[in-house]
Amino acid sequence: MGLSTSLFLRQTQSLVMTPQLMQSIQLLQMTHFELNQFIAQEVEKNPLLEIASENAENGAETGFESGGIFAEPELGSEGAGASDESEWYEGGSSVTAEQLGEGLDTGFENVFPDDGPERRADAPELLSQWKSMPGGDSGEDYDLDDFVAGQVTLRDHLNQQIPFLLGSMTDRLVAQHLVDHLDEAGYLQGDVQEIAARLGKRSEDVEAILHKLQTLEPPGVFARSLSECLAIQLRQKDRLDPAMDALVKHLDLLAKRDFVSLRKICGVDDEDLLDMLAEIRGLNPKPGAGFESSVSETISPDIVVRPAPDGSWLVELNPDTLPRVLVNQAYFQSVSKNCPKNGEDHNFLSECLQNANWLTRSLDQRAKTIMKVAAEIVRQQDAFLLHGVDHLRPLNLKTVAEAIKMHESTVSRVTSNKYMLTPRGLFELKYFFTVSIGSAEEGGDSHSAEAVRHRIRQLIAQETPDAVLSDDDIVISLKRGGVELARRTVAKYREAMNIPSSVQRRREKRALAKVAAF
């Protein structure tokens, strides 16, 4: 077979992932906070982009034209302005602001005599402090966050107590090193012997300092395990007797609800054991959690669903989460006139205009895509919005993608980290996509996995101490309701919801029944 070279002409179609196309795909899965950060970065780089304020929506009032183009407000003649001002006073004569104020009695010295000029002169240092404050004399609003006290952390709280506990400067340095090894829950993360070797101290001395630190507030801090944390709190309450100490050392049996073994180990009867368990429940397993400095973030819904007057559902995008970006084409036209064509400045402005137009189109396409997906989800889950979680239908990405004629990956990106506010509450869009479970009746409708889990929770919540349902009993009850489910699936759902087995539930319910009887 001979080798030869040849030239072919071939025409093919291919999708090239340009940087702008990749950025458009990333915009779909961005959260509201991430999208605002991205827009702020683009506005900082692009002089043609502007973030529209709430007052800039009405172009007639702010000088913005439709499409986000800046325009100069129309100014009338000076005579027109003067004629308007002449209506405020009789005769149209020229009146100064001071004279007009005197005529309208705008002075407050007669109402608040203590706040007159002579009163302000008595405290010039206070007046200077007020003027130095943000917005004190300029009329601008100041930020109230500047006056909020800082949050006290766990380390700050402990460092304030250490000087009153330890007198030696060396012991204080060791204590400070131990404070640095605390986690957010207040537990000591680190080996005492390793810490002592690192500091060049004896492990006995470091252990003695640690025992002193365990007496600080909050109770239970500087513990190395949950048992030690509970023991420290009980010791400070003078309740660490031999029976309670044995209970604290066998928390694994308490987690298994093996009350028979606990009675034998502690040497107490049922009444005393119930009292001990009630006291254990009153302790704090994470003493440092109250000083956690992390701030909880408020979730802003991307879609708002509310009932319409005709009985349907009104699906809207949340205006608070919609970005408002304007393209200042008037600035581009005014600057490009003074720039030579094919120059660096003209090319830079053209590129900025292209990027700005692309960003506005991408944001508009993002909003339309989110709206399509949300509207289809509401249409599919109409029964859930009307009747609750029991009527949640099984749904997958493919069903929604085929309905709105988009790819499954696009629907997946849209539903990531997006939230919908409904009359039933605030839900992530992923919540409405559940696995389908077959019906026990031939030809019956399938059931959603989330609805089945809700039924399991209801069945377990309604059981009595004398009639605790096993997994097989739950399977039978679900089959009567038209749900065909295997026992191992019921056990998997129960464990995922952190619900103990029937044996453990029976022990706990009987123990609670005895507590209620006493």
Tab-separated table of N, CA and C in Angstrom, residues 387-450:
chain	number	residue	atom	x	y	z
A	387	HIS	N	-51.975	21.249	48.688
A	387	HIS	CA	-52.321	20.308	49.754
A	387	HIS	C	-51.149	19.920	50.654
A	388	GLY	N	-49.919	20.227	50.299
A	388	GLY	CA	-48.807	19.909	51.185
A	388	GLY	C	-47.903	18.825	50.639
A	389	VAL	N	-46.965	18.397	51.522
A	389	VAL	CA	-45.896	17.508	51.088
A	389	VAL	C	-46.402	16.120	50.726
A	390	ASP	N	-47.571	15.721	51.250
A	390	ASP	CA	-48.110	14.402	50.911
A	390	ASP	C	-48.414	14.275	49.417
A	391	HIS	N	-48.617	15.397	48.757
A	391	HIS	CA	-48.968	15.379	47.336
A	391	HIS	C	-47.812	15.825	46.453
A	392	LEU	N	-46.593	15.725	46.950
A	392	LEU	CA	-45.423	16.059	46.145
A	392	LEU	C	-45.212	14.980	45.084
A	393	ARG	N	-45.179	15.382	43.846
A	393	ARG	CA	-45.055	14.433	42.738
A	393	ARG	C	-43.595	14.111	42.459
A	394	PRO	N	-43.308	12.897	42.002
A	394	PRO	CA	-41.929	12.597	41.573
A	394	PRO	C	-41.563	13.397	40.330
A	395	LEU	N	-40.361	13.948	40.326
A	395	LEU	CA	-39.938	14.827	39.235
A	395	LEU	C	-38.441	14.688	39.053
A	396	ASN	N	-37.999	14.732	37.817
A	396	ASN	CA	-36.568	14.685	37.518
A	396	ASN	C	-36.217	15.793	36.537
A	397	LEU	N	-34.923	15.973	36.339
A	397	LEU	CA	-34.449	17.050	35.471
A	397	LEU	C	-34.865	16.847	34.018
A	398	LYS	N	-34.923	15.594	33.584
A	398	LYS	CA	-35.258	15.318	32.198
A	398	LYS	C	-36.669	15.767	31.855
A	399	THR	N	-37.606	15.576	32.798
A	399	THR	CA	-38.995	15.977	32.545
A	399	THR	C	-39.108	17.481	32.339
A	400	VAL	N	-38.446	18.241	33.209
A	400	VAL	CA	-38.490	19.698	33.084
A	400	VAL	C	-37.753	20.150	31.827
A	401	ALA	N	-36.619	19.519	31.528
A	401	ALA	CA	-35.831	19.914	30.356
A	401	ALA	C	-36.609	19.681	29.067
A	402	GLU	N	-37.317	18.571	28.978
A	402	GLU	CA	-38.107	18.304	27.780
A	402	GLU	C	-39.296	19.253	27.660
A	403	ALA	N	-39.850	19.663	28.785
A	403	ALA	CA	-41.016	20.549	28.740
A	403	ALA	C	-40.644	21.953	28.273
A	404	ILE	N	-39.487	22.437	28.692
A	404	ILE	CA	-39.077	23.794	28.305
A	404	ILE	C	-38.086	23.783	27.149
A	405	LYS	N	-37.807	22.562	26.601
A	405	LYS	CA	-36.923	22.421	25.434
A	405	LYS	C	-35.522	22.972	25.712
A	406	MET	N	-34.954	22.496	26.798
A	406	MET	CA	-33.581	22.836	27.163
A	406	MET	C	-32.848	21.572	27.570
A	407	HIS	N	-31.533	21.693	27.750
A	407	HIS	CA	-30.735	20.536	28.129
A	407	HIS	C	-30.824	20.320	29.636
A	408	GLU	N	-30.636	19.063	30.051
A	408	GLU	CA	-30.693	18.746	31.475
A	408	GLU	C	-29.623	19.477	32.270
A	409	SER	N	-28.449	19.658	31.682
A	409	SER	CA	-27.382	20.364	32.393
A	409	SER	C	-27.765	21.813	32.664
A	410	THR	N	-28.505	22.430	31.741
A	410	THR	CA	-28.958	23.798	31.965
A	410	THR	C	-29.942	23.871	33.119
A	411	VAL	N	-30.876	22.926	33.175
A	411	VAL	CA	-31.831	22.886	34.279
A	411	VAL	C	-31.114	22.623	35.599
A	412	SER	N	-30.099	21.770	35.576
A	412	SER	CA	-29.350	21.482	36.788
A	412	SER	C	-28.622	22.721	37.305
A	413	ARG	N	-28.047	23.501	36.391
A	413	ARG	CA	-27.365	24.730	36.817
A	413	ARG	C	-28.349	25.762	37.355
A	414	VAL	N	-29.520	25.837	36.747
A	414	VAL	CA	-30.512	26.816	37.203
A	414	VAL	C	-31.007	26.477	38.605
A	415	THR	N	-31.213	25.211	38.895
A	415	THR	CA	-31.770	24.807	40.183
A	415	THR	C	-30.736	24.741	41.290
A	416	SER	N	-29.478	24.976	41.000
A	416	SER	CA	-28.440	24.937	42.033
A	416	SER	C	-28.433	26.266	42.790
A	417	ASN	N	-28.576	26.180	44.105
A	417	ASN	CA	-28.504	27.346	45.000
A	417	ASN	C	-29.519	28.424	44.641
A	418	LYS	N	-30.674	28.008	44.125
A	418	LYS	CA	-31.775	28.931	43.866
A	418	LYS	C	-32.939	28.544	44.776
A	419	TYR	N	-33.639	29.542	45.280
A	419	TYR	CA	-34.695	29.300	46.259
A	419	TYR	C	-36.000	29.909	45.774
A	420	MET	N	-37.095	29.244	46.150
A	420	MET	CA	-38.430	29.668	45.751
A	420	MET	C	-39.273	29.877	47.009
A	421	LEU	N	-39.880	31.060	47.093
A	421	LEU	CA	-40.768	31.384	48.206
A	421	LEU	C	-42.196	31.070	47.792
A	422	THR	N	-42.821	30.131	48.497
A	422	THR	CA	-44.171	29.669	48.184
A	422	THR	C	-45.063	29.857	49.414
A	423	PRO	N	-46.363	29.733	49.270
A	423	PRO	CA	-47.237	29.767	50.456
A	423	PRO	C	-46.939	28.653	51.444
A	424	ARG	N	-46.231	27.598	51.009
A	424	ARG	CA	-45.855	26.508	51.903
A	424	ARG	C	-44.522	26.746	52.599
A	425	GLY	N	-43.820	27.817	52.231
A	425	GLY	CA	-42.530	28.099	52.831
A	425	GLY	C	-41.470	28.351	51.774
A	426	LEU	N	-40.234	28.443	52.239
A	426	LEU	CA	-39.086	28.690	51.372
A	426	LEU	C	-38.394	27.375	51.079
A	427	PHE	N	-38.234	27.041	49.804
A	427	PHE	CA	-37.655	25.765	49.397
A	427	PHE	C	-36.593	26.014	48.331
A	428	GLU	N	-35.562	25.174	48.371
A	428	GLU	CA	-34.605	25.169	47.279
A	428	GLU	C	-35.223	24.454	46.088
A	429	LEU	N	-34.865	24.874	44.898
A	429	LEU	CA	-35.457	24.262	43.703
A	429	LEU	C	-35.129	22.785	43.613
A	430	LYS	N	-34.008	22.358	44.174
A	430	LYS	CA	-33.671	20.928	44.176
A	430	LYS	C	-34.650	20.104	45.006
A	431	TYR	N	-35.353	20.762	45.935
A	431	TYR	CA	-36.285	20.035	46.795
A	431	TYR	C	-37.412	19.400	45.995
A	432	PHE	N	-37.804	20.030	44.907
A	432	PHE	CA	-38.951	19.540	44.134
A	432	PHE	C	-38.594	18.374	43.218
A	433	PHE	N	-37.319	18.002	43.145
A	433	PHE	CA	-36.899	16.878	42.302
A	433	PHE	C	-36.648	15.678	43.213
A	434	THR	N	-37.533	14.700	43.173
A	434	THR	CA	-37.440	13.523	44.023
A	434	THR	C	-37.577	12.261	43.183
A	435	VAL	N	-37.145	11.152	43.800
A	435	VAL	CA	-37.189	9.856	43.125
A	435	VAL	C	-38.619	9.332	43.096
A	436	SER	N	-38.942	8.616	42.062
A	436	SER	CA	-40.278	8.040	41.911
A	436	SER	C	-40.327	6.672	42.568
A	437	ILE	N	-41.389	6.426	43.336
A	437	ILE	CA	-41.626	5.135	43.994
A	437	ILE	C	-42.925	4.574	43.447
A	438	GLY	N	-42.893	3.324	43.036
A	438	GLY	CA	-44.051	2.714	42.410
A	438	GLY	C	-45.223	2.556	43.339
A	439	SER	N	-46.394	2.440	42.744
A	439	SER	CA	-47.632	2.279	43.496
A	439	SER	C	-47.910	0.802	43.744
A	440	ALA	N	-48.565	0.522	44.877
A	440	ALA	CA	-48.932	-0.863	45.197
A	440	ALA	C	-50.091	-1.346	44.335
A	441	GLU	N	-50.889	-0.419	43.836
A	441	GLU	CA	-52.005	-0.780	42.988
A	441	GLU	C	-51.573	-0.759	41.525
A	442	GLU	N	-52.082	-1.695	40.773
A	442	GLU	CA	-51.740	-1.778	39.357
A	442	GLU	C	-52.349	-0.604	38.605
A	443	GLY	N	-51.502	0.123	37.895
A	443	GLY	CA	-51.978	1.284	37.167
A	443	GLY	C	-52.108	2.541	38.006
A	444	GLY	N	-51.716	2.474	39.295
A	444	GLY	CA	-51.819	3.651	40.154
A	444	GLY	C	-50.686	4.627	39.910
A	445	ASP	N	-50.861	5.825	40.433
A	445	ASP	CA	-49.848	6.858	40.284
A	445	ASP	C	-48.658	6.558	41.181
A	446	SER	N	-47.480	6.929	40.705
A	446	SER	CA	-46.272	6.760	41.503
A	446	SER	C	-46.217	7.837	42.583
A	447	HIS	N	-45.347	7.613	43.562
A	447	HIS	CA	-45.252	8.501	44.711
A	447	HIS	C	-43.845	9.084	44.788
A	448	SER	N	-43.761	10.256	45.370
A	448	SER	CA	-42.472	10.912	45.558
A	448	SER	C	-41.772	10.349	46.790
A	449	ALA	N	-40.452	10.265	46.725
A	449	ALA	CA	-39.689	9.756	47.859
A	449	ALA	C	-39.823	10.667	49.071
A	450	GLU	N	-39.874	11.977	48.860
A	450	GLU	CA	-40.030	12.902	49.977
A	450	GLU	C	-41.391	12.746	50.628
